[in-house]
Coordinates of C-alpha atoms in Angstrom, one line a residue:
M28 CA -0.1 -0.1 0.3
Q29 CA 3.2 2.7 0.5
Q30 CA 4.5 2.0 -3.2
I31 CA 1.0 2.5 -4.2
G32 CA 0.3 5.9 -2.4
N33 CA 4.1 6.5 -2.9
A34 CA 3.4 6.4 -7.0
H35 CA 0.7 8.4 -6.5
A36 CA 2.4 11.2 -5.1
A37 CA 5.0 11.0 -7.0
R38 CA 2.4 11.8 -10.4
A39 CA 0.9 14.1 -7.8
W40 CA 3.6 16.0 -7.8
G41 CA 5.1 14.8 -11.5
L42 CA 8.2 13.3 -10.8
M43 CA 7.4 10.0 -13.3
P44 CA 4.9 10.4 -16.1
G45 CA 0.5 11.2 -16.6
V46 CA -0.1 8.4 -18.7
H47 CA -3.4 8.8 -20.1
V48 CA -5.2 5.3 -20.8
Q49 CA -8.2 5.9 -22.4
Q50 CA -10.0 6.7 -19.1
D51 CA -8.2 9.1 -18.3
I52 CA -9.0 11.0 -21.0
E53 CA -12.9 9.7 -21.1
L54 CA -12.3 11.2 -17.5
A55 CA -11.6 14.5 -18.7
H56 CA -13.7 14.6 -21.8
Q57 CA -16.7 14.3 -18.7
R58 CA -16.1 17.5 -17.6
S59 CA -15.9 18.8 -20.5
A60 CA -19.4 17.8 -21.0
A61 CA -20.2 19.0 -17.3
F62 CA -18.5 22.6 -18.2
G63 CA -21.6 22.3 -20.9
L64 CA -19.3 22.4 -24.0
E65 CA -20.6 20.4 -26.7
R66 CA -17.6 18.9 -29.6
Q67 CA -18.6 20.2 -32.7
D68 CA -18.7 23.6 -30.8
S69 CA -16.9 27.0 -32.1
P70 CA -14.0 27.3 -29.3
D71 CA -14.0 30.8 -27.1
Y72 CA -11.7 32.5 -29.1
A73 CA -12.4 36.1 -26.5
S74 CA -8.7 38.0 -25.3
L75 CA -7.8 40.1 -23.0
G76 CA -7.3 44.2 -23.8
K77 CA -3.8 44.7 -23.7
A78 CA -4.3 46.5 -19.7
D79 CA -5.8 43.8 -18.5
L80 CA -3.0 41.5 -19.9
Q81 CA -0.5 43.8 -18.9
L82 CA -1.5 42.9 -15.3
V83 CA -1.5 39.8 -15.6
L84 CA 1.5 39.7 -16.7
E85 CA 3.1 42.1 -14.0
Q86 CA 0.9 39.4 -11.2
N87 CA 2.9 36.7 -13.3
R88 CA 6.9 38.3 -13.7
L89 CA 8.9 36.4 -11.0
L90 CA 7.3 33.1 -13.4
F91 CA 7.9 34.6 -16.5
R92 CA 11.6 36.1 -15.6
H93 CA 12.8 32.2 -14.6
A94 CA 10.3 30.5 -17.3
A95 CA 11.4 32.7 -20.1
P96 CA 15.4 31.1 -20.6
V97 CA 14.4 27.8 -20.3
M98 CA 11.4 28.7 -22.7
D99 CA 14.6 30.0 -24.9
S100 CA 16.2 26.7 -24.7
L101 CA 13.6 24.5 -24.6
Y102 CA 12.7 26.2 -27.8
E103 CA 16.5 25.6 -29.1
Q104 CA 15.6 21.8 -29.3
I105 CA 12.5 21.4 -31.1
V106 CA 13.3 23.8 -33.2
N107 CA 11.7 23.2 -37.3
T108 CA 9.5 21.0 -36.2
H109 CA 6.1 22.9 -36.3
H110 CA 5.8 23.0 -32.7
M111 CA 6.2 26.4 -30.4
V112 CA 6.6 26.3 -26.2
V113 CA 3.9 27.8 -24.5
L114 CA 3.8 29.7 -20.7
T115 CA 0.6 30.2 -18.7
D116 CA -0.9 31.5 -15.4
A117 CA -2.4 29.2 -13.1
R118 CA -5.0 29.3 -14.8
G119 CA -4.9 28.6 -18.2
L120 CA -4.6 32.0 -19.9
I121 CA -0.9 31.5 -21.7
L122 CA 1.2 34.4 -20.9
H123 CA 4.0 34.4 -23.2
T124 CA 4.7 31.8 -26.9
L125 CA 7.9 31.1 -28.9
G126 CA 7.7 29.0 -32.4
D127 CA 7.9 27.7 -35.5
A128 CA 6.5 30.8 -38.8
D129 CA 5.1 28.5 -40.2
F130 CA 2.4 27.0 -36.9
L131 CA 2.0 30.0 -35.1
E132 CA 0.1 30.5 -38.6
K133 CA -2.3 27.2 -37.9
A134 CA -1.6 28.1 -33.6
D135 CA -4.0 31.4 -34.9
Q136 CA -6.5 30.1 -36.0
V137 CA -7.2 28.2 -32.6
A138 CA -5.9 31.4 -31.0
L139 CA -3.1 29.9 -29.2
N140 CA -1.9 33.0 -28.5
P141 CA -0.9 35.4 -25.0
G142 CA -3.9 36.8 -22.9
V143 CA -6.3 33.8 -24.9
A144 CA -7.7 30.8 -21.6
W145 CA -6.6 27.1 -22.5
S146 CA -8.3 26.0 -19.4
E147 CA -10.7 22.9 -19.8
Q148 CA -14.3 25.3 -18.8
S149 CA -13.4 27.6 -21.8
K150 CA -12.0 24.6 -24.6
G151 CA -12.7 21.0 -22.8
T152 CA -9.7 18.5 -23.3
N153 CA -6.4 19.7 -23.8
A154 CA -2.9 19.5 -22.5
I155 CA -2.7 22.7 -20.9
G156 CA -6.3 22.4 -19.0
T157 CA -6.3 18.6 -18.1
A158 CA -2.9 19.0 -16.7
I159 CA -4.5 21.8 -14.6
A160 CA -7.7 19.7 -13.8
A161 CA -5.7 16.8 -13.2
Q162 CA -2.0 18.2 -11.5
T163 CA 0.3 16.1 -13.5
P164 CA 2.0 15.9 -17.3
T165 CA -0.3 15.1 -19.5
V166 CA 0.1 14.8 -23.3
I167 CA -3.2 15.3 -25.4
H168 CA -2.8 13.9 -28.7
A169 CA -5.5 14.5 -32.1
D170 CA -8.8 13.2 -31.5
Q171 CA -8.3 12.8 -27.8
H172 CA -8.7 16.8 -27.8
Y173 CA -12.3 17.3 -26.4
L174 CA -13.2 19.7 -29.7
F175 CA -13.4 18.9 -33.3
A176 CA -11.0 22.6 -33.7
N177 CA -8.4 21.4 -31.4
Q178 CA -7.5 17.4 -33.3
F179 CA -5.1 18.7 -35.2
L180 CA -3.0 19.4 -32.0
T181 CA -0.9 16.8 -30.3
C182 CA 0.4 18.1 -26.6
S183 CA 2.5 18.3 -24.2
A184 CA 1.3 19.9 -20.7
S185 CA 3.6 20.1 -16.9
P186 CA 1.8 22.5 -14.7
I187 CA 4.6 24.1 -12.5
F188 CA 3.9 24.2 -9.2
D189 CA 5.7 26.4 -5.9
A190 CA 7.4 26.0 -3.1
Q191 CA 3.8 24.5 -1.4
G192 CA 2.7 22.8 -4.5
Q193 CA 0.0 24.7 -5.6
V194 CA 0.2 25.4 -9.5
I195 CA 1.2 28.4 -10.4
G196 CA 2.2 28.3 -14.7
V197 CA 2.6 25.5 -17.3
L198 CA 4.5 24.9 -20.2
D199 CA 3.4 23.1 -22.2
V200 CA 4.6 22.1 -26.4
T201 CA 1.8 21.9 -28.8
G202 CA 2.5 21.2 -32.5
D203 CA 1.0 19.2 -36.4
Q204 CA -0.5 16.3 -34.7
H205 CA 1.9 14.5 -38.4
H206 CA 4.7 15.6 -36.0
F207 CA 4.1 13.8 -32.7
H208 CA 7.7 13.0 -31.2
R209 CA 6.9 10.3 -28.2
H210 CA 10.4 12.6 -26.3
T211 CA 8.5 15.2 -25.9
M212 CA 6.6 15.4 -22.6
A213 CA 10.5 14.5 -21.0
L214 CA 11.4 17.3 -22.1
V215 CA 8.5 18.8 -20.5
R216 CA 9.1 17.6 -17.8
M217 CA 12.8 18.5 -17.6
S218 CA 12.0 22.4 -17.9
A219 CA 9.9 22.6 -15.6
Q220 CA 10.9 21.2 -13.4
M221 CA 14.9 22.8 -13.7
I222 CA 11.6 26.5 -13.8
E223 CA 10.6 24.9 -10.7
N224 CA 14.0 24.6 -9.0
Q225 CA 15.2 28.3 -10.0
M226 CA 12.1 29.7 -8.3
F227 CA 12.8 27.4 -5.3
S228 CA 16.3 29.0 -5.2
A229 CA 15.4 31.9 -4.9
A230 CA 12.6 32.8 -2.9
F231 CA 15.2 30.1 -0.2
Q232 CA 17.9 31.7 -1.3
N233 CA 18.8 33.0 2.5
A234 CA 17.9 29.8 3.5
V235 CA 20.2 27.3 4.4
K236 CA 19.9 23.7 1.8
I237 CA 19.8 20.3 2.2
H238 CA 20.7 18.8 -1.3
F239 CA 20.6 14.7 -1.5
H240 CA 19.5 11.4 -3.1
S241 CA 19.4 8.1 -1.5
R242 CA 22.1 7.3 -5.1
P243 CA 25.4 10.0 -5.1
E244 CA 24.7 10.5 -9.1
F245 CA 21.5 11.7 -8.9
L246 CA 23.5 15.0 -7.2
G247 CA 23.5 18.0 -8.7
T248 CA 20.6 17.2 -11.2
L249 CA 17.4 17.3 -11.4
M250 CA 16.3 14.5 -9.0
E251 CA 18.1 15.4 -6.5
G252 CA 15.9 16.6 -3.1
I253 CA 15.9 20.9 -1.6
A254 CA 14.7 21.0 2.3
C255 CA 15.0 24.2 3.8
F256 CA 15.7 25.6 6.8
T257 CA 16.4 28.5 9.1
P258 CA 20.0 29.0 10.5
D259 CA 17.9 27.0 14.1
G260 CA 16.9 24.1 12.4
R261 CA 12.6 25.7 11.9
F262 CA 11.8 23.8 8.3
L263 CA 10.7 26.1 5.6
A264 CA 10.2 24.0 2.4
A265 CA 11.2 21.0 0.4
S266 CA 11.0 20.1 -3.4
R267 CA 9.2 18.4 -4.8
S268 CA 11.7 14.5 -5.5
A269 CA 12.3 16.3 -1.2
L270 CA 8.7 15.4 -0.9
F271 CA 9.1 11.8 -2.5
Q272 CA 11.6 11.5 -1.0
L273 CA 11.1 11.7 2.8
G274 CA 7.6 10.5 1.9
L275 CA 5.0 13.7 4.0
P276 CA 3.2 16.6 2.7
V277 CA 3.8 20.3 3.3
S278 CA 1.1 20.4 6.2
A279 CA 3.3 17.3 8.1
L280 CA 6.5 19.2 7.2
Q281 CA 5.3 22.5 8.7
T282 CA 5.5 20.6 11.8
H283 CA 9.3 19.8 11.5
T284 CA 12.9 20.1 12.3
F285 CA 15.8 19.4 11.1
S286 CA 16.6 17.8 13.9
S287 CA 13.2 15.7 14.6
L288 CA 13.5 14.8 10.4
F289 CA 17.7 14.1 10.1
G290 CA 17.8 12.3 13.5
M291 CA 20.4 15.0 13.9
P292 CA 20.9 19.4 15.5
L293 CA 22.0 21.4 12.2
S294 CA 25.0 22.7 13.5
S295 CA 25.9 19.1 13.6
C296 CA 25.2 18.2 10.7
L297 CA 27.0 21.4 8.5
D298 CA 29.5 20.8 11.7
L299 CA 29.9 17.3 9.3
C300 CA 30.2 18.6 6.2
R301 CA 32.7 21.0 6.8
R302 CA 34.4 18.9 8.5
S303 CA 34.4 16.2 5.6
G304 CA 34.6 19.0 2.6
S305 CA 34.1 18.2 -0.7
S306 CA 32.7 14.8 0.0
L307 CA 29.7 13.6 0.5
I308 CA 27.7 13.0 3.9
T309 CA 25.2 10.1 5.1
L310 CA 22.1 11.3 6.1
A311 CA 19.2 9.4 7.3
L312 CA 15.4 9.8 6.6
P313 CA 12.1 9.3 8.7
N314 CA 10.7 6.2 6.7
G315 CA 14.9 5.7 7.4
M316 CA 16.6 4.9 4.3
K317 CA 20.2 6.5 4.2
V318 CA 20.5 9.3 1.4
H319 CA 23.9 10.9 0.0
A320 CA 23.9 15.0 1.1
Q321 CA 25.7 18.1 0.9
C322 CA 25.3 21.4 2.9
H323 CA 24.4 25.1 1.4
E324 CA 25.0 27.9 3.9
H325 CA 24.9 31.3 3.1
P326 CA 26.9 33.4 3.9
R327 CA 25.6 36.1 6.5
T328 CA 23.9 34.6 9.9
L329 CA 20.2 35.9 9.4
L330 CA 19.1 35.7 13.0
S331 CA 21.3 38.3 14.3
A332 CA 19.9 40.0 11.0
G333 CA 16.3 39.6 13.0
V334 CA 15.6 38.2 8.4
N335 CA 12.1 35.3 8.8
L336 CA 12.9 33.1 6.9
A337 CA 9.7 31.3 7.8
A338 CA 7.4 34.5 7.3
D339 CA 8.4 35.7 4.3
H340 CA 8.2 33.5 1.3
T341 CA 7.9 35.8 -1.8
V342 CA 11.3 36.1 -4.3
T343 CA 12.2 39.8 -3.6
E344 CA 13.9 41.8 -6.6
R345 CA 17.4 40.8 -7.0
T346 CA 19.2 44.7 -6.9
E347 CA 22.1 45.3 -9.4
Q348 CA 25.5 43.7 -8.7
P349 CA 28.5 43.8 -10.2
A350 CA 29.0 42.1 -13.0
T351 CA 30.5 38.1 -13.0
Q352 CA 33.6 37.8 -14.2
G353 CA 32.9 35.7 -17.3
L354 CA 35.3 34.8 -20.2
S355 CA 37.8 37.9 -21.5
L356 CA 37.9 39.2 -25.2
Q357 CA 41.5 37.1 -25.1
Q358 CA 40.2 33.6 -24.7
L359 CA 37.4 34.3 -26.6
A360 CA 39.0 35.2 -29.5
G361 CA 40.5 31.8 -29.7
G362 CA 42.7 30.3 -32.9
D363 CA 40.3 32.3 -35.2
A364 CA 41.3 34.9 -36.7
Q365 CA 38.2 36.6 -38.1
V366 CA 37.9 37.4 -35.0
A367 CA 41.0 37.7 -33.3
A368 CA 40.8 40.6 -35.7
L369 CA 37.5 41.0 -34.5
I370 CA 39.2 41.4 -31.0
N371 CA 42.5 44.3 -32.4
G372 CA 40.1 46.6 -33.4
L373 CA 37.0 46.5 -30.6
R374 CA 40.3 47.3 -28.5
K375 CA 40.9 50.1 -29.5
V376 CA 37.6 51.9 -29.1
I377 CA 36.0 50.7 -25.5
D378 CA 35.5 53.4 -23.8
R379 CA 36.1 55.1 -26.8
G380 CA 32.6 57.2 -26.5
I381 CA 31.6 54.8 -29.0
P382 CA 28.6 53.4 -28.8
L383 CA 28.7 48.9 -30.0
M384 CA 26.0 47.3 -32.4
I385 CA 27.6 43.4 -31.7
T386 CA 25.8 41.7 -35.2
G387 CA 25.7 38.0 -36.8
E388 CA 23.2 34.3 -36.5
T389 CA 21.4 33.4 -33.6
G390 CA 23.7 31.7 -30.9
T391 CA 26.8 33.6 -32.3
G392 CA 28.6 33.9 -28.6
K393 CA 26.9 38.2 -28.6
D394 CA 26.1 38.1 -25.7
W395 CA 28.9 36.5 -24.7
L396 CA 31.3 38.9 -26.4
A397 CA 28.7 41.8 -24.9
Q398 CA 30.4 40.1 -20.6
A399 CA 33.6 40.0 -21.9
I400 CA 32.8 43.6 -23.6
H401 CA 32.2 44.6 -19.7
Q402 CA 35.1 43.6 -17.8
A403 CA 37.9 45.3 -20.8
S404 CA 35.9 48.5 -20.3
A405 CA 36.3 50.7 -16.7
R406 CA 32.5 49.8 -15.6
R407 CA 33.7 45.9 -15.1
H408 CA 33.6 46.7 -11.6
G409 CA 29.6 48.6 -12.4
P410 CA 26.7 46.3 -12.7
F411 CA 26.1 44.8 -16.4
V412 CA 22.3 44.5 -17.2
A413 CA 21.5 43.1 -20.1
V414 CA 17.5 42.6 -20.9
N415 CA 17.0 40.7 -24.2
C416 CA 14.0 42.1 -25.8
A417 CA 13.0 39.5 -28.1
A418 CA 12.1 37.1 -24.8
I419 CA 10.4 40.1 -23.5
P420 CA 5.7 40.7 -24.0
E421 CA 5.6 43.5 -25.7
S422 CA 3.2 44.7 -22.7
L423 CA 6.1 44.4 -20.3
I424 CA 8.3 46.1 -22.1
E425 CA 8.3 49.3 -21.0
S426 CA 8.0 48.9 -17.4
E427 CA 10.9 45.7 -17.7
L428 CA 13.2 48.8 -19.2
F429 CA 12.0 52.3 -17.9
G430 CA 10.7 51.0 -14.5
Y431 CA 6.8 52.5 -12.6
E432 CA 5.8 53.7 -10.1
E433 CA 3.8 52.6 -6.6
G434 CA -0.2 53.2 -8.5
A435 CA 1.1 53.9 -12.0
F436 CA -1.0 50.8 -12.7
T437 CA -3.6 48.4 -11.8
G438 CA -1.7 45.4 -9.7
A439 CA 1.4 47.3 -10.1
R440 CA 3.7 46.5 -7.3
K441 CA 3.5 48.5 -3.1
K442 CA 7.1 51.0 -4.1
G443 CA 7.4 50.2 -7.7
S444 CA 9.6 49.5 -9.3
R445 CA 13.7 50.3 -10.4
G446 CA 14.1 49.3 -14.7
K447 CA 16.8 48.1 -16.0
L448 CA 18.3 50.6 -17.2
L449 CA 18.8 52.1 -13.3
Q450 CA 19.8 49.0 -12.6
A451 CA 22.3 49.9 -14.9
N452 CA 23.3 52.8 -13.9
G453 CA 27.2 53.1 -13.4
G454 CA 27.7 50.0 -16.3
T455 CA 26.7 48.9 -18.8
L456 CA 23.1 47.8 -20.4
F457 CA 23.9 45.0 -23.0
L458 CA 19.9 45.2 -25.1
D459 CA 19.5 42.0 -27.4
E460 CA 18.2 41.6 -30.4
I461 CA 17.2 44.9 -30.2
G462 CA 15.5 45.1 -33.8
D463 CA 12.2 43.5 -32.0
M464 CA 12.5 46.6 -29.6
P465 CA 8.5 47.9 -30.3
L466 CA 8.3 51.0 -32.2
H467 CA 7.4 53.4 -29.7
L468 CA 10.0 52.2 -27.2
Q469 CA 13.0 53.3 -29.8
A470 CA 12.1 56.7 -29.2
R471 CA 11.7 56.2 -24.9
L472 CA 15.0 54.8 -26.1
L473 CA 16.5 57.3 -28.4
R474 CA 15.5 60.6 -26.1
V475 CA 17.6 58.4 -22.7
L476 CA 20.3 58.6 -24.6
Q477 CA 19.7 62.6 -25.0
E478 CA 19.1 62.9 -21.8
R479 CA 21.2 60.2 -20.1
S480 CA 17.7 60.3 -17.1
V481 CA 14.7 58.0 -16.8
T482 CA 11.4 58.6 -16.4
P483 CA 9.2 55.6 -14.9
L484 CA 5.7 54.8 -15.9
G485 CA 3.8 57.5 -13.4
G486 CA 6.6 58.6 -12.7
A487 CA 6.5 63.1 -12.6
G488 CA 10.6 63.7 -12.2
S489 CA 13.5 62.1 -14.0
T490 CA 16.5 60.7 -12.3
K491 CA 20.3 60.8 -14.6
V492 CA 21.7 58.1 -15.5
D493 CA 25.1 57.0 -16.6
I494 CA 25.4 53.8 -18.8
D495 CA 27.3 52.5 -21.1
I496 CA 24.7 50.9 -24.0
I497 CA 25.7 48.0 -26.6
C498 CA 23.3 46.9 -28.9
A499 CA 22.5 43.1 -30.4
T500 CA 20.8 42.5 -33.3
N501 CA 20.0 39.5 -35.4
Q502 CA 18.0 40.6 -37.8
P503 CA 18.9 43.4 -41.2
L504 CA 18.1 46.5 -39.1
K505 CA 18.6 48.8 -42.9
Q506 CA 15.8 46.8 -44.1
M507 CA 13.9 47.5 -41.1
I508 CA 14.9 51.9 -41.3
A509 CA 13.6 51.1 -45.1
T510 CA 10.1 48.7 -43.7
K511 CA 9.8 51.7 -41.0
Q512 CA 10.1 48.6 -38.3
F513 CA 13.0 50.4 -36.7
R514 CA 13.6 54.5 -36.3
E515 CA 16.2 55.4 -38.3
D516 CA 17.9 58.2 -36.2
L517 CA 18.1 55.0 -32.9
Y518 CA 19.5 53.5 -35.7
Y519 CA 22.2 55.7 -35.9
R520 CA 22.2 56.3 -32.0
L521 CA 23.7 52.4 -31.7
N522 CA 25.1 52.0 -34.7
G523 CA 28.7 53.6 -34.1
Y524 CA 31.5 50.6 -34.3
V525 CA 29.7 47.7 -35.9
L526 CA 31.1 43.7 -34.6
K527 CA 30.3 41.2 -37.5
L528 CA 30.2 37.7 -34.8
P529 CA 31.3 35.1 -37.8
A530 CA 29.2 31.8 -37.8
L531 CA 30.5 29.2 -36.1
R532 CA 30.8 26.9 -39.8
D533 CA 33.3 30.0 -40.6
R534 CA 35.7 29.1 -37.7
S535 CA 38.6 28.1 -37.6
D536 CA 38.9 26.8 -33.7
L537 CA 36.6 24.7 -33.8
T538 CA 38.7 22.3 -31.8
Q539 CA 39.4 25.4 -28.8
M540 CA 35.9 25.9 -28.6
V541 CA 34.7 22.9 -27.9
S542 CA 37.6 22.7 -25.2
R543 CA 36.8 25.7 -23.9
I544 CA 33.1 24.4 -22.8
L545 CA 34.8 21.5 -21.2
Q546 CA 36.2 23.7 -19.3
Q547 CA 33.7 26.4 -18.5
E548 CA 31.3 22.5 -17.4
D549 CA 34.3 21.6 -15.3
A550 CA 35.0 18.3 -17.6
A551 CA 38.3 19.6 -19.3
H552 CA 39.2 15.3 -18.8
M553 CA 36.7 14.2 -21.3
R554 CA 38.0 13.1 -24.4
I555 CA 36.2 14.1 -28.0
H556 CA 36.1 10.0 -29.8
P557 CA 38.1 11.4 -33.1
A558 CA 35.4 10.2 -35.1
L559 CA 32.6 12.6 -33.2
M560 CA 35.4 15.4 -34.3
Q561 CA 35.0 15.1 -38.0
V562 CA 31.9 15.3 -37.2
F563 CA 31.8 18.0 -36.1
E564 CA 34.1 19.5 -38.8
R565 CA 31.8 18.7 -40.9
H566 CA 28.5 19.6 -39.3
P567 CA 26.4 23.0 -40.3
W568 CA 26.2 24.5 -37.0
P569 CA 23.3 26.1 -37.6
G570 CA 22.3 27.8 -33.9
N571 CA 26.0 28.6 -34.0
I572 CA 28.1 28.0 -30.6
R573 CA 24.7 27.7 -28.1
Q574 CA 23.9 24.4 -30.2
L575 CA 27.8 22.6 -29.4
S576 CA 27.7 24.1 -25.7
N577 CA 24.1 22.7 -25.4
L578 CA 24.8 19.1 -27.3
L579 CA 28.1 19.3 -24.8
R580 CA 26.2 19.4 -22.1
T581 CA 24.1 16.6 -22.5
A582 CA 26.3 14.3 -23.8
L583 CA 28.2 14.6 -20.9
R584 CA 25.7 14.2 -18.4
L585 CA 25.1 10.9 -20.8
A586 CA 29.0 10.7 -20.8
E587 CA 29.2 10.5 -16.8
G588 CA 31.4 7.9 -15.1
E589 CA 33.6 7.5 -19.2
S590 CA 36.3 9.2 -19.7
E591 CA 35.2 10.2 -23.5
I592 CA 32.9 11.4 -25.3
G593 CA 31.5 9.3 -28.5
L594 CA 28.4 8.9 -31.1
Q595 CA 26.3 7.3 -28.7
H596 CA 26.2 10.1 -26.0
C597 CA 24.6 12.9 -28.8
P598 CA 21.3 13.4 -28.7
Q599 CA 18.7 12.3 -31.3
D600 CA 17.8 14.8 -32.8
F601 CA 21.9 15.8 -33.7
L602 CA 21.8 12.0 -34.4
E603 CA 19.0 12.3 -37.2
D604 CA 20.9 15.5 -38.7
V605 CA 24.5 14.1 -38.7
V606 CA 24.1 9.8 -39.9
P607 CA 21.0 10.6 -42.5
T608 CA 23.4 12.5 -44.1
S609 CA 26.2 9.5 -44.7
I610 CA 25.3 7.2 -44.3
V611 CA 22.9 5.4 -46.3
P612 CA 19.1 4.9 -45.0
V613 CA 17.3 1.7 -44.5
A614 CA 15.0 1.9 -46.6
Q615 CA 17.7 2.2 -49.6
A616 CA 19.9 0.2 -48.3
D617 CA 17.4 -3.0 -48.4
L618 CA 14.9 -2.6 -50.6
T619 CA 18.0 -1.4 -53.6
P620 CA 21.2 -3.4 -54.5
P621 CA 24.9 -2.5 -53.7
L622 CA 25.4 0.1 -55.5
P623 CA 29.6 0.9 -56.7
A624 CA 31.4 4.2 -54.5
P625 CA 30.3 6.9 -55.6
A626 CA 33.6 8.8 -57.0
S627 CA 33.2 11.3 -53.3
D628 CA 35.3 12.9 -50.8
P629 CA 37.6 10.6 -49.3
G630 CA 36.9 11.8 -46.0
L631 CA 33.0 11.5 -46.0
A632 CA 33.7 7.1 -46.6
A633 CA 36.0 7.6 -43.7
Q634 CA 34.0 9.4 -41.6
E635 CA 30.8 7.0 -42.2
L636 CA 33.7 3.8 -41.4
G637 CA 34.3 5.9 -38.5
L638 CA 31.4 6.4 -37.5
I639 CA 30.3 2.5 -38.1
Q640 CA 33.6 1.5 -35.6
Q641 CA 32.7 3.6 -33.2
A642 CA 29.1 1.9 -32.8
L643 CA 30.1 -1.6 -33.2
A644 CA 33.1 -1.0 -30.3
Q645 CA 30.3 0.4 -28.2
C646 CA 28.3 -2.4 -29.1
K647 CA 30.4 -4.8 -28.6
G648 CA 30.4 -6.6 -32.1
N649 CA 26.6 -7.1 -32.2
V650 CA 25.8 -5.6 -36.0
T651 CA 21.9 -6.4 -34.8
A652 CA 22.6 -3.8 -32.0
T653 CA 25.0 -1.2 -34.2
A654 CA 21.5 -1.3 -36.9
R655 CA 20.3 -0.7 -34.4
M656 CA 21.7 2.3 -32.6
L657 CA 22.7 4.1 -36.4
G658 CA 19.7 3.5 -37.6
I659 CA 20.4 1.3 -40.8
S660 CA 20.1 -1.8 -42.1
R661 CA 22.7 -4.9 -41.3
N662 CA 23.6 -4.8 -44.9
T663 CA 24.3 -2.1 -44.9
I664 CA 27.5 -1.8 -42.2
Y665 CA 28.9 -5.2 -43.9
R666 CA 28.8 -3.5 -47.4
K667 CA 30.8 -0.4 -45.0
L668 CA 33.2 -2.7 -43.1
G669 CA 34.3 -4.5 -46.7
R670 CA 35.2 -1.5 -48.3
G671 CA 36.2 -0.1 -45.2

């Protein structure tokens, strides 16, 4: 019975996939019918007005702040697959979307847009609304949607929970039903848990945190449990994984202390952690299970400051801080002559009052370069504040940049909010994707640059600011000027010195780039198999450095415990891009007789052979398993090996 109870708890907290069998769908359909909906009904396409949507966005500011970068990362993994990423509030009201242009046109047909509600009451059975109703990750595919109008969709949604176990939003990936992929749900669940963990850490950043799991290799991953305590040992909160491992609900845990949960005073545990250095310690849970643990203390003594952590679970607005040390200009130059020349020219204009504009394809490292410029400037001890103009909804970007006074609009927080321009005072403001800034805000930004002062929304007076602005874009701003999408006067204000970063495929320092990323991930000891490095060198890298970095981070997790990263550690979507281009697909190999080897690049044939030999070694000589890994036929493997 205990195991059954734990399974239900795990599913409710999203630690297990929401297995929606026909019975679950039927129950959801019954709820939809009870709301008075008919399957042939036209969906309710009503959308909030701009002012009301701004209020909802402001109310969900913290959720959006932590979700936006995760949505960017999730979208990078599904880009060009006819899908979109959706974030909603706790009621299923859409806050923000990212998606492929071709699918966004289809999404408009059913109002998958900010300001539209996707609750079960509004749209019947759908992944967003049903995930909220069932409080579990949910897949609704094709005709499982209650309304016929939505049955061209396939949707995977995961609720996002706060530290008290309440649903505060939903992360969803929606696409055309013909492009369903079984791995989508796993990506959505992991991304939702990433958002939760980030919000959890921010909410209790001053607490003593205990990270634990029964298996030491899961520490530092999304599967670890995190429990938070005041310095005197009072329980504050626990992450979903921690609740599952502890086997107690939040209401029961609130009566506990560290001592009653783990059988020792918190002070003794902290002493044990300090003595063990980087080693793990062992703790016993209330159910008798032994777990491996690490302790993380906040450097400040909170009790002496009179901070009541138990009474304040809200996340305060982060104050501006000096930028952390990133990569230097010299490190960014690497071994590529184009980038080295760019850096040499840049050194001559830093701190000369010349505006800098960074251009280049998405993922080429524009944000890295902006941080390196700040670190090389006289403003290095001031704040570095980055704003992605494409990631912030248009209705929120004005208050995000300029801030607002108390009472500026309904729902505005007490004491108002300092905008990014004021937060960057004395330092550098980095405006990424400047081409996505709305026209009316371009005019306000131009005034700030001319007058060097900022007036917040609802404010009567202005405040002087001393900032350097670095801009970045991957859009053709001159063409946008011609079509009245970008102000010409602002363009020439910002376009003092242009730094065009080359695409990764055009750089000559791929090997150094790989080494640098591995160093950043504390994995300098890892090797890249030569056959895989050949694949890297031939790949066009449409996502540039960002794609390479994400791929290596994933591969490192899959290669944990090994000393070398090989083809088998690469994500499936990457393999689908590189393997079929060099190896005959299964269908062709099975249906056609062997053809004479074409006159082609001998390096490509060597690469094919290297990939096959590496996979064969990983499968311990099992040709059938190798064929399955590579997605080709056994005959193709024998033929390629025979040629080799």
